[in-house]
Tab-separated table of C-alpha atoms and ligand atoms in Angstrom:
chain	number	residue	atom	x	y	z
A	1	MET	CA	-29.953	26.284	89.318
A	2	THR	CA	-29.317	29.048	87.156
A	3	PHE	CA	-31.343	28.891	84.045
A	4	LEU	CA	-29.907	32.149	82.438
A	5	GLY	CA	-27.807	32.021	79.074
A	6	MET	CA	-30.287	28.847	78.230
A	7	PRO	CA	-33.382	30.513	76.858
A	8	ALA	CA	-36.208	28.599	76.404
A	9	PHE	CA	-39.816	29.368	75.593
A	10	ALA	CA	-42.618	29.105	78.058
A	11	PRO	CA	-44.202	26.040	78.033
A	12	ARG	CA	-47.021	24.648	76.044
A	13	GLY	CA	-50.198	23.105	78.225
A	14	VAL	CA	-49.702	25.195	81.129
A	15	GLY	CA	-50.547	29.183	82.255
A	16	HIS	CA	-52.197	31.830	80.138
A	17	LEU	CA	-50.294	33.061	77.650
A	18	ARG	CA	-51.732	31.257	74.599
A	19	GLY	CA	-54.978	31.911	73.195
A	20	ASP	CA	-57.777	29.417	71.951
A	21	GLU	CA	-58.076	31.396	68.652
A	22	PRO	CA	-55.883	34.035	66.216
A	23	PHE	CA	-56.318	37.174	67.398
A	24	PRO	CA	-58.819	37.746	64.299
A	25	ALA	CA	-61.011	35.220	65.304
A	26	ALA	CA	-61.585	36.667	68.608
A	27	ALA	CA	-61.249	40.238	68.346
A	28	ARG	CA	-64.450	39.673	65.722
A	29	THR	CA	-66.197	37.939	68.643
A	30	ALA	CA	-65.546	40.726	70.890
A	31	LEU	CA	-66.415	43.671	68.701
A	32	GLY	CA	-70.204	42.116	68.906
A	33	ASN	CA	-70.095	42.628	72.564
A	34	SER	CA	-71.351	46.481	72.581
A	35	GLN	CA	-71.701	46.955	76.127
A	36	MET	CA	-67.997	45.626	76.615
A	37	ARG	CA	-67.113	48.536	73.946
A	38	ARG	CA	-69.018	50.990	75.878
A	39	ASN	CA	-67.560	50.058	79.732
A	40	LEU	CA	-64.108	50.303	77.556
A	41	ARG	CA	-64.281	53.401	75.908
A	42	HIS	CA	-65.502	54.948	79.102
A	43	ALA	CA	-62.952	53.635	81.564
A	44	THR	CA	-59.484	54.271	78.995
A	45	THR	CA	-60.935	57.918	78.168
A	46	THR	CA	-61.294	58.561	81.974
A	47	ILE	CA	-57.684	57.141	82.511
A	48	ARG	CA	-56.356	58.548	79.478
A	49	GLY	CA	-57.187	62.532	80.478
A	50	LYS	CA	-56.331	61.732	84.271
A	51	SER	CA	-53.130	60.719	83.375
A	52	GLY	CA	-52.739	63.208	80.841
A	53	ARG	CA	-53.332	66.210	83.396
A	54	VAL	CA	-50.847	65.037	86.193
A	55	ILE	CA	-48.045	64.382	83.438
A	56	ALA	CA	-48.285	67.658	82.404
A	57	GLU	CA	-47.085	69.218	85.676
A	58	LEU	CA	-44.096	67.514	85.385
A	59	PRO	CA	-41.447	69.870	83.166
A	60	ASP	CA	-38.792	67.063	83.349
A	61	TRP	CA	-41.403	64.051	82.272
A	62	GLN	CA	-39.250	63.428	79.300
A	63	ASP	CA	-36.088	63.201	81.281
A	64	LEU	CA	-37.759	60.779	83.536
A	65	ARG	CA	-38.942	58.520	80.632
A	66	SER	CA	-35.390	58.937	79.212
A	67	ALA	CA	-33.922	57.432	82.581
A	68	GLY	CA	-36.429	54.784	83.419
A	69	SER	CA	-35.336	53.921	79.627
A	70	ALA	CA	-31.381	53.988	80.445
A	71	ILE	CA	-31.825	52.083	83.606
A	72	LYS	CA	-33.644	49.091	82.177
A	73	ALA	CA	-31.253	49.113	79.261
A	74	ASP	CA	-27.994	49.018	82.136
A	75	VAL	CA	-30.209	46.089	83.644
A	76	MET	CA	-30.373	44.201	80.839
A	77	SER	CA	-27.201	44.100	80.026
A	78	ARG	CA	-25.901	42.761	83.373
A	79	LEU	CA	-29.351	40.496	84.509
A	80	PRO	CA	-27.009	37.430	85.752
A	81	GLU	CA	-24.898	39.331	87.931
A	82	LEU	CA	-27.736	41.798	89.395
A	83	LEU	CA	-29.366	38.365	89.874
A	84	GLU	CA	-27.434	36.935	92.144
A	85	GLU	CA	-26.480	40.041	93.937
A	86	LEU	CA	-30.140	39.954	95.043
A	87	GLU	CA	-29.977	36.389	95.915
A	88	THR	CA	-27.340	36.992	98.189
A	89	ARG	CA	-29.264	39.866	99.576
A	90	VAL	CA	-32.322	38.260	100.058
A	91	THR	CA	-30.443	35.094	101.969
A	92	ALA	CA	-28.588	37.665	104.207
A	93	ALA	CA	-31.799	39.204	105.571
A	94	GLY	CA	-33.110	35.696	106.409
A	95	GLY	CA	-35.357	34.878	103.091
A	96	THR	CA	-35.004	32.041	100.737
A	97	VAL	CA	-34.735	32.099	96.630
A	98	HIS	CA	-35.808	29.555	94.668
A	99	TRP	CA	-35.154	29.612	90.506
A	100	ALA	CA	-37.671	28.481	88.340
A	101	ALA	CA	-37.294	27.728	85.074
A	102	ASP	CA	-40.881	27.872	83.465
A	103	ALA	CA	-44.156	27.555	84.927
A	104	ASN	CA	-44.445	24.280	85.395
A	105	GLU	CA	-41.501	24.275	88.215
A	106	ALA	CA	-42.846	27.847	89.891
A	107	ASN	CA	-46.274	26.105	90.511
A	108	GLU	CA	-44.442	23.140	92.040
A	109	ILE	CA	-41.960	25.061	94.292
A	110	VAL	CA	-44.869	27.550	95.197
A	111	THR	CA	-47.539	24.343	96.075
A	112	ARG	CA	-44.715	22.129	97.680
A	113	LEU	CA	-43.963	25.578	99.868
A	114	VAL	CA	-47.716	26.268	100.742
A	115	ARG	CA	-48.228	22.425	101.437
A	116	GLU	CA	-45.243	22.829	104.243
A	117	THR	CA	-47.224	25.413	105.901
A	118	GLY	CA	-50.168	22.840	106.739
A	119	SER	CA	-52.348	25.596	105.141
A	120	ASP	CA	-55.071	24.848	102.534
A	121	ARG	CA	-55.727	27.953	101.800
A	122	VAL	CA	-54.020	31.395	100.487
A	123	ILE	CA	-54.570	34.530	99.805
A	124	LYS	CA	-53.099	36.781	97.156
A	125	VAL	CA	-52.043	40.321	95.748
A	126	LYS	CA	-52.563	40.970	92.359
A	127	SER	CA	-50.137	39.392	90.325
A	128	MET	CA	-49.900	39.006	86.649
A	129	ALA	CA	-46.752	36.879	86.856
A	130	THR	CA	-49.071	33.930	88.683
A	131	GLN	CA	-51.384	34.416	86.643
A	132	GLU	CA	-49.406	34.133	83.315
A	133	ILE	CA	-48.264	30.572	85.082
A	134	ALA	CA	-51.839	29.469	86.137
A	135	LEU	CA	-50.798	29.025	89.475
A	136	ASN	CA	-54.289	29.600	90.882
A	137	GLU	CA	-55.497	26.281	89.240
A	138	ALA	CA	-52.129	24.615	90.034
A	139	LEU	CA	-53.200	25.600	93.916
A	140	GLU	CA	-56.550	24.534	92.973
A	141	ALA	CA	-55.740	20.779	91.766
A	142	ALA	CA	-53.293	20.180	95.338
A	143	GLY	CA	-56.219	21.107	97.149
A	144	ILE	CA	-55.282	24.881	98.076
A	145	THR	CA	-57.924	27.317	97.761
A	146	PRO	CA	-56.415	30.727	96.227
A	147	VAL	CA	-58.334	34.232	97.623
A	148	GLU	CA	-58.003	37.120	95.550
A	149	THR	CA	-57.872	40.150	97.931
A	150	ASP	CA	-57.531	43.150	94.985
A	151	LEU	CA	-60.998	44.369	94.692
A	152	ALA	CA	-60.549	43.916	90.516
A	153	GLU	CA	-59.400	40.436	90.760
A	154	LEU	CA	-62.110	39.304	93.133
A	155	ILE	CA	-64.552	40.588	90.627
A	156	VAL	CA	-62.808	38.402	87.915
A	157	GLN	CA	-62.191	35.738	90.195
A	158	LEU	CA	-66.010	35.512	91.449
A	159	GLY	CA	-67.242	35.851	88.229
A	160	GLU	CA	-65.096	32.990	86.854
A	161	ASP	CA	-63.754	35.661	84.062
A	162	LYS	CA	-60.585	36.451	82.933
A	163	PRO	CA	-58.969	39.599	83.371
A	164	SER	CA	-59.241	41.792	80.098
A	165	HIS	CA	-56.776	44.469	81.420
A	166	ILE	CA	-53.092	44.807	83.098
A	167	LEU	CA	-54.129	47.288	85.859
A	168	VAL	CA	-57.923	47.192	86.111
A	169	PRO	CA	-58.827	43.815	85.028
A	170	ALA	CA	-62.326	44.154	85.125
A	171	ILE	CA	-62.688	46.916	82.941
A	172	HIS	CA	-65.521	44.902	80.912
A	173	ARG	CA	-67.567	44.853	83.656
A	174	ASN	CA	-69.854	47.959	84.920
A	175	ARG	CA	-71.123	47.952	87.952
A	176	SER	CA	-74.535	46.398	87.399
A	177	GLU	CA	-73.114	43.507	86.433
A	178	ILE	CA	-70.294	43.674	89.384
A	179	ARG	CA	-73.552	43.681	91.479
A	180	GLU	CA	-75.037	40.499	90.119
A	181	ILE	CA	-71.786	38.444	90.299
A	182	PHE	CA	-71.699	39.818	94.144
A	183	LEU	CA	-75.056	38.594	94.383
A	184	ARG	CA	-74.554	35.070	92.964
A	185	ALA	CA	-70.764	34.264	93.969
A	186	MET	CA	-69.967	36.282	97.491
A	187	PRO	CA	-70.641	34.095	100.249
A	188	GLY	CA	-72.629	35.985	102.795
A	189	VAL	CA	-73.603	38.982	100.691
A	190	ASP	CA	-76.410	40.819	101.785
A	191	PRO	CA	-78.996	40.296	99.124
A	192	SER	CA	-80.599	43.715	99.365
A	193	LEU	CA	-77.127	44.945	97.800
A	194	THR	CA	-77.430	47.862	95.465
A	195	ASP	CA	-74.757	48.701	92.510
A	196	ASP	CA	-73.476	52.223	94.455
A	197	PRO	CA	-69.523	51.647	94.091
A	198	PRO	CA	-68.974	52.491	97.970
A	199	VAL	CA	-71.847	49.738	98.667
A	200	LEU	CA	-69.991	47.362	96.499
A	201	ALA	CA	-66.719	48.096	97.838
A	202	ALA	CA	-67.746	47.426	101.571
A	203	ALA	CA	-69.321	44.190	100.739
A	204	ALA	CA	-66.344	43.189	99.440
A	205	ARG	CA	-64.339	44.446	102.388
A	206	ARG	CA	-66.421	42.668	104.554
A	207	TYR	CA	-65.922	39.754	102.640
A	208	LEU	CA	-62.283	39.846	102.704
A	209	ARG	CA	-61.457	41.404	106.234
A	210	GLU	CA	-62.210	37.922	107.769
A	211	THR	CA	-60.288	36.072	105.205
A	212	PHE	CA	-57.207	38.094	105.767
A	213	LEU	CA	-57.769	37.804	109.626
A	214	SER	CA	-57.408	33.887	109.406
A	215	THR	CA	-55.369	32.829	106.433
A	216	ARG	CA	-51.187	32.228	107.425
A	217	VAL	CA	-50.032	32.330	104.076
A	218	ALA	CA	-50.025	34.752	101.046
A	219	VAL	CA	-49.108	35.083	97.628
A	220	SER	CA	-47.807	37.965	95.993
A	221	GLY	CA	-46.051	39.005	92.994
A	222	ALA	CA	-43.688	42.195	92.906
A	223	ASN	CA	-43.252	45.321	90.859
A	224	PHE	CA	-39.688	46.120	92.097
A	225	ALA	CA	-36.933	44.436	93.405
A	226	ILE	CA	-33.230	46.162	94.429
A	227	ALA	CA	-30.149	44.196	93.831
A	228	GLU	CA	-28.226	46.272	96.707
A	229	THR	CA	-30.137	45.514	99.657
A	230	GLY	CA	-32.658	42.413	98.461
A	231	THR	CA	-35.578	44.502	99.009
A	232	LEU	CA	-38.981	43.889	97.359
A	233	ALA	CA	-41.301	46.448	96.379
A	234	VAL	CA	-45.312	46.176	95.714
A	235	VAL	CA	-47.141	49.378	94.759
A	236	GLU	CA	-51.342	49.016	94.555
A	237	SER	CA	-54.258	51.317	95.485
A	238	GLU	CA	-56.534	49.723	97.672
A	239	GLY	CA	-54.344	48.400	100.708
A	240	ASN	CA	-55.674	45.334	100.392
A	241	GLY	CA	-52.058	44.179	98.792
A	242	ARG	CA	-50.725	45.318	102.335
A	243	MET	CA	-52.829	43.801	104.484
A	244	CYS	CA	-51.364	40.047	102.682
A	245	LEU	CA	-47.804	41.161	102.748
A	246	THR	CA	-47.706	42.203	106.754
A	247	LEU	CA	-50.440	39.631	108.215
A	248	PRO	CA	-49.637	36.102	107.454
A	249	ASP	CA	-46.791	34.176	109.131
A	250	THR	CA	-45.545	33.142	105.669
A	251	LEU	CA	-45.618	35.348	102.302
A	252	ILE	CA	-44.644	33.754	98.823
A	253	THR	CA	-43.340	36.262	96.035
A	254	VAL	CA	-42.879	35.499	92.667
A	255	MET	CA	-41.373	37.880	90.352
A	256	GLY	CA	-40.424	37.512	86.722
A	257	ILE	CA	-36.688	38.014	86.566
A	258	GLU	CA	-36.989	41.473	84.674
A	259	LYS	CA	-38.291	43.413	87.350
A	260	ILE	CA	-34.785	43.945	89.569
A	261	LEU	CA	-33.228	47.424	89.867
A	262	PRO	CA	-29.689	47.530	90.464
A	263	THR	CA	-30.397	50.301	93.253
A	264	TRP	CA	-32.770	52.165	95.497
A	265	ARG	CA	-31.625	55.538	93.924
A	266	ASP	CA	-32.919	53.417	90.514
A	267	LEU	CA	-36.330	53.303	92.095
A	268	GLU	CA	-37.027	56.870	92.773
A	269	VAL	CA	-37.264	57.376	89.028
A	270	PHE	CA	-39.857	54.455	88.404
A	271	LEU	CA	-42.070	55.520	91.510
A	272	GLN	CA	-42.502	58.945	90.015
A	273	LEU	CA	-43.111	57.238	86.305
A	274	LEU	CA	-45.538	54.836	87.405
A	275	PRO	CA	-48.347	56.444	89.408
A	276	ARG	CA	-48.549	58.971	86.413
A	277	ALA	CA	-48.706	56.754	83.510
A	278	SER	CA	-51.160	54.539	85.033
A	279	THR	CA	-53.690	55.693	87.501
A	280	GLY	CA	-52.718	59.294	86.969
A	281	GLU	CA	-52.127	59.599	90.380
A	282	ARG	CA	-49.018	61.631	91.667
A	283	MET	CA	-48.128	59.177	94.250
A	284	ASN	CA	-49.079	55.600	94.526
A	285	PRO	CA	-51.230	55.264	97.154
A	286	TYR	CA	-49.632	52.040	99.233
A	287	THR	CA	-46.116	51.334	98.419
A	288	THR	CA	-44.923	48.186	100.575
A	289	MET	CA	-41.191	47.489	100.899
A	290	TRP	CA	-39.779	44.851	102.811
A	291	THR	CA	-36.129	43.087	103.138
A	292	GLY	CA	-36.091	39.368	104.084
A	293	VAL	CA	-37.910	38.549	107.287
A	294	THR	CA	-38.009	41.391	110.543
A	295	PRO	CA	-37.980	39.284	113.890
A	296	GLY	CA	-41.345	40.045	115.657
A	297	ASP	CA	-42.745	42.364	112.417
A	298	GLY	CA	-44.681	40.962	109.529
A	299	PRO	CA	-44.383	37.342	108.008
A	300	GLN	CA	-41.831	35.344	109.309
A	301	ASN	CA	-41.006	33.068	106.650
A	302	PHE	CA	-40.321	34.657	103.421
A	303	HIS	CA	-39.824	33.042	99.765
A	304	LEU	CA	-38.775	34.911	96.436
A	305	VAL	CA	-38.933	32.694	93.405
A	306	LEU	CA	-37.602	33.971	90.542
A	307	LEU	CA	-39.374	33.306	87.070
A	308	ASP	CA	-37.900	32.957	83.773
A	309	ASN	CA	-40.902	30.793	81.481
A	310	GLY	CA	-39.553	32.217	78.440
A	311	ARG	CA	-37.292	35.933	79.593
A	312	SER	CA	-34.114	34.334	78.618
A	313	ALA	CA	-35.508	33.813	75.331
A	314	VAL	CA	-36.762	37.604	75.090
A	315	LEU	CA	-33.155	38.755	76.438
A	316	ALA	CA	-31.567	36.626	73.701
A	317	ASP	CA	-33.458	38.834	71.215
A	318	GLU	CA	-31.644	42.357	70.884
A	319	VAL	CA	-34.379	44.295	69.203
A	320	GLY	CA	-37.284	42.499	71.286
A	321	ARG	CA	-35.809	42.458	74.698
A	322	GLN	CA	-37.072	46.098	75.358
A	323	ALA	CA	-40.156	44.633	76.019
A	324	LEU	CA	-38.594	42.881	79.617
A	325	HIS	CA	-38.461	46.621	80.134
A	326	CYS	CA	-42.076	47.190	80.967
A	327	ILE	CA	-43.121	47.937	84.258
A	328	ARG	CA	-46.920	47.080	83.518
A	329	CYS	CA	-48.303	50.306	83.666
A	330	SER	CA	-50.780	49.623	81.012
A	331	ALA	CA	-50.778	53.295	79.593
A	332	CYS	CA	-49.971	51.782	76.230
A	333	LEU	CA	-53.327	49.856	76.320
A	334	ASN	CA	-55.265	52.837	77.309
A	335	VAL	CA	-54.371	55.013	73.717
A	336	CYS	CA	-54.485	51.989	71.652
A	337	PRO	CA	-57.035	52.221	69.023
A	338	VAL	CA	-57.144	48.343	68.624
A	339	TYR	CA	-57.176	47.457	72.180
A	340	GLU	CA	-59.921	50.174	72.995
A	341	ARG	CA	-62.394	48.270	70.575
A	342	THR	CA	-61.586	44.781	71.069
A	343	GLY	CA	-60.876	44.912	74.626
A	344	GLY	CA	-58.124	42.269	76.439
A	345	HIS	CA	-59.610	39.013	76.075
A	346	ALA	CA	-59.111	39.076	72.388
A	347	TYR	CA	-55.437	38.920	72.941
A	348	GLY	CA	-55.517	35.326	74.144
A	349	SER	CA	-52.493	35.988	76.968
A	350	VAL	CA	-52.513	37.637	80.645
A	351	TYR	CA	-50.932	40.059	78.726
A	352	PRO	CA	-53.330	42.238	76.601
A	353	GLY	CA	-52.935	45.293	74.276
A	354	PRO	CA	-50.067	46.667	72.627
A	355	ILE	CA	-47.208	45.553	75.168
A	356	GLY	CA	-48.828	41.659	74.831
A	357	ALA	CA	-48.631	42.167	71.082
A	358	ILE	CA	-44.880	42.169	71.349
A	359	LEU	CA	-44.177	40.276	74.917
A	360	SER	CA	-46.370	36.820	74.684
A	361	PRO	CA	-44.919	36.312	70.994
A	362	GLN	CA	-41.337	36.257	72.416
A	363	LEU	CA	-42.251	34.282	75.597
A	364	THR	CA	-43.710	31.565	73.835
A	365	GLY	CA	-42.122	31.638	70.653
A	366	ILE	CA	-43.761	33.351	67.497
A	367	GLU	CA	-45.671	30.313	66.098
A	368	ASP	CA	-47.872	30.222	69.086
A	369	ASN	CA	-49.120	33.539	68.661
A	370	ALA	CA	-48.303	34.628	64.914
A	371	SER	CA	-51.221	36.797	64.953
A	372	LEU	CA	-50.746	39.139	67.791
A	373	PRO	CA	-47.923	41.308	66.017
A	374	TYR	CA	-50.537	42.243	63.492
A	375	ALA	CA	-53.023	43.343	66.153
A	376	SER	CA	-51.956	47.318	65.618
A	377	THR	CA	-52.212	50.218	63.406
A	378	LEU	CA	-48.766	50.925	63.879
A	379	CYS	CA	-50.116	54.425	64.824
A	380	GLY	CA	-47.156	54.990	67.540
A	381	ALA	CA	-49.297	56.184	70.162
A	382	CYS	CA	-47.809	53.496	72.510
A	383	PHE	CA	-44.576	54.799	71.879
A	384	ASP	CA	-45.286	57.433	72.552
A	385	ALA	CA	-46.978	57.198	76.036
A	386	CYS	CA	-44.960	54.780	77.144
A	387	PRO	CA	-43.204	55.726	80.375
A	388	VAL	CA	-39.623	53.656	79.742
A	389	LYS	CA	-39.630	54.666	76.119
A	390	ILE	CA	-40.313	51.031	74.963
A	391	ASP	CA	-40.313	51.159	71.373
A	392	ILE	CA	-43.415	48.974	70.534
A	393	PRO	CA	-43.883	49.970	66.815
A	394	SER	CA	-40.424	48.790	65.864
A	395	ILE	CA	-40.571	45.538	67.899
A	396	LEU	CA	-43.905	44.611	66.192
A	397	VAL	CA	-42.336	44.904	62.628
A	398	HIS	CA	-39.361	43.193	63.898
A	399	LEU	CA	-41.805	40.421	64.942
A	400	ARG	CA	-44.096	40.403	61.909
A	401	ASN	CA	-40.744	39.964	59.872
A	402	GLN	CA	-40.492	36.575	62.569
A	403	ALA	CA	-44.075	35.297	62.020
A	404	PRO	CA	-44.643	32.437	59.720
A	405	HIS	CA	-46.119	33.525	56.632
A	406	PRO	CA	-48.078	31.897	53.512
A	407	ARG	CA	-45.998	30.434	50.997
A	408	ALA	CA	-48.255	32.401	48.308
A	409	GLU	CA	-47.457	35.753	50.342
A	410	ARG	CA	-43.663	35.090	50.313
A	411	ALA	CA	-43.768	34.144	46.677
A	412	VAL	CA	-45.696	37.876	46.043
A	413	MET	CA	-43.297	39.556	48.357
A	414	ALA	CA	-39.982	37.783	46.618
A	415	THR	CA	-41.593	39.291	43.244
A	416	ALA	CA	-42.270	42.428	44.469
A	417	SER	CA	-38.683	42.950	45.736
A	418	ARG	CA	-36.808	41.514	42.480
A	419	VAL	CA	-39.114	44.529	40.747
A	420	MET	CA	-38.794	47.119	43.004
A	421	GLN	CA	-34.702	46.857	42.352
A	422	ASN	CA	-34.880	46.776	38.618
A	423	PRO	CA	-35.919	50.422	37.393
A	424	ARG	CA	-36.862	48.935	33.949
A	425	LEU	CA	-39.323	46.239	35.612
A	426	TYR	CA	-40.574	48.870	37.887
A	427	ALA	CA	-41.486	51.190	34.893
A	428	ARG	CA	-43.260	48.435	33.380
A	429	ALA	CA	-45.128	47.575	36.700
A	430	GLN	CA	-45.926	51.056	36.957
A	431	ARG	CA	-47.933	51.023	34.195
A	432	ALA	CA	-49.288	47.582	34.507
A	433	ALA	CA	-50.593	48.797	38.092
A	434	LYS	CA	-53.375	50.712	36.226
A	435	LEU	CA	-54.965	47.293	35.265
A	436	ALA	CA	-56.342	48.053	38.807
A	437	ARG	CA	-58.257	50.798	37.754
A	438	ILE	CA	-59.891	48.173	35.717
A	439	VAL	CA	-60.375	45.165	37.982
A	440	GLY	CA	-61.046	46.644	41.293
A	441	ARG	CA	-62.480	49.808	41.845
A	442	ARG	CA	-61.709	52.087	44.809
A	443	GLY	CA	-64.349	51.176	47.538
A	444	ARG	CA	-65.004	47.826	46.145
A	445	GLY	CA	-61.348	46.445	46.335
A	446	LEU	CA	-59.520	43.699	44.132
A	447	PRO	CA	-60.767	40.329	43.161
A	448	PRO	CA	-59.652	36.985	44.557
A	449	PRO	CA	-56.684	35.952	45.256
A	450	PHE	CA	-56.174	39.567	46.168
A	451	SER	CA	-58.920	40.307	47.879
A	452	GLY	CA	-58.079	39.706	51.403
A	453	TRP	CA	-55.273	42.793	50.907
A	454	THR	CA	-58.162	45.150	50.206
A	455	ALA	CA	-60.951	43.822	52.524
A	456	GLY	CA	-59.513	45.834	55.283
A	457	ARG	CA	-57.885	48.852	53.097
A	458	ASP	CA	-58.923	51.496	51.004
A	459	LEU	CA	-57.621	50.801	47.029
A	460	PRO	CA	-55.580	53.992	46.239
A	461	GLU	CA	-56.906	55.103	42.801
A	462	PHE	CA	-53.648	55.238	40.106
A	463	PRO	CA	-53.013	58.313	38.194
A	464	ASP	CA	-53.252	58.242	34.403
A	465	GLN	CA	-49.522	59.357	34.385
A	466	THR	CA	-46.777	58.315	36.034
A	467	PHE	CA	-44.294	59.990	37.936
A	468	ARG	CA	-41.569	59.006	35.179
A	469	ASP	CA	-44.064	60.092	32.079
A	470	TRP	CA	-44.357	62.964	33.606
A	471	TRP	CA	-40.898	63.751	33.971
A	472	ALA	CA	-40.192	62.491	30.332
A	473	ALA	CA	-42.923	64.517	28.999
A	474	ARG	CA	-41.179	67.705	30.472
B	1	LIG	S1	-45.255	48.805	77.471
B	1	LIG	FE1	-44.595	50.822	78.427
B	1	LIG	S2	-46.521	51.809	78.427
B	1	LIG	FE2	-47.489	49.391	77.995
B	1	LIG	S3	-47.497	48.520	79.742
B	1	LIG	FE3	-45.221	48.613	79.775
B	1	LIG	S4	-44.204	50.081	80.375
B	1	LIG	FE4	-46.607	50.794	80.422
């Protein structure tokens, strides 16, 4: 069955798109963790610097951004036909395509496919889509052990933690914390383990090697899918993903429906944009591509699960749909002053930072993530950094308009609107505003019930004379 054209939000009770508390409360807790803030500041500053240097090398960076944006806009305008083309090509190449309307269906499909292989363990290459639907939890409930093989994901999994960054999920951990996690939770680890990064990486490699060689089923995400040939692509930095994608007998790929590109020629643009914007590399270290099944080479069973889980609802919003252009590079996180201070956990969703603030509320429906569009100063740094030119600030404002507002706020805004449309009332209100000089002083803010407004803002000092009075005096 095809679910395009039947937009529905991601269901409640499954997946990781909704937090336990609103952003302001979660952010307050996160801000109390000074170690995490130090780790984040160091990591985001380093990535920003590296990325800025390699982007400056390209004279046509802005043209590439425009091309990326145009390709994605084209994809969104004809998503149904491209997906059907992809299905035809993957099937012709020996793969099987499954359509999942939401997280529940996707989890059921993957669990069934793994059970059919008889395996009770799967290896995983880092995949945001499977985190979004909480696939690990669904597999564990079915008695199947998922093993994350991306180093940072492994740290998160062993630490029974949550990812806090799209690209560097353990960005909130420093190396001594990682050493402690390995000593506590990694089977067979050397007790004399140090916190030297190569030593930590070698310990993870030893642990994973045996798992790679003895597990027959892998689950992956996908960075891109090319409709014209049915080819899937995964880009990663460690090579662990390539082991997952080539060694097992069965490969199951879970991919959000927006990841599709029409042609190979389009992929060329994104393979230039993604590494420079994300890790600050000129070229991605490991780019693995496969088309269906090749006899005698790689997995002999390939399943592609196309995941909607709220994406059709995002597509239905002509302003908000730009969020589906995202290639998960994380550049917007690394430049965001809010993210740098709160970290990813405060966003409550697997998608943190500016992209999370516009994507999560649209996938779940604004009521379930109403505070996220406010997790921004609207400084615009994310828009400047985004390699596919997603206008995140405009979408944030668009979503703020959709968010439910308290009755008192709506009444105040309606009054303000009436006053601003009437010149005489507006002039009187300006004169009355001088009262603020009496009831509230700079640095102290307004008294209740308006104190919430000035709790985080300076109250501007009103001049003695309004412009109209000054004009009239001349
Ligand atoms: S919104 Fe843009 S900058 Fe942010 S992760 Fe997506 S592609 Fe990267």
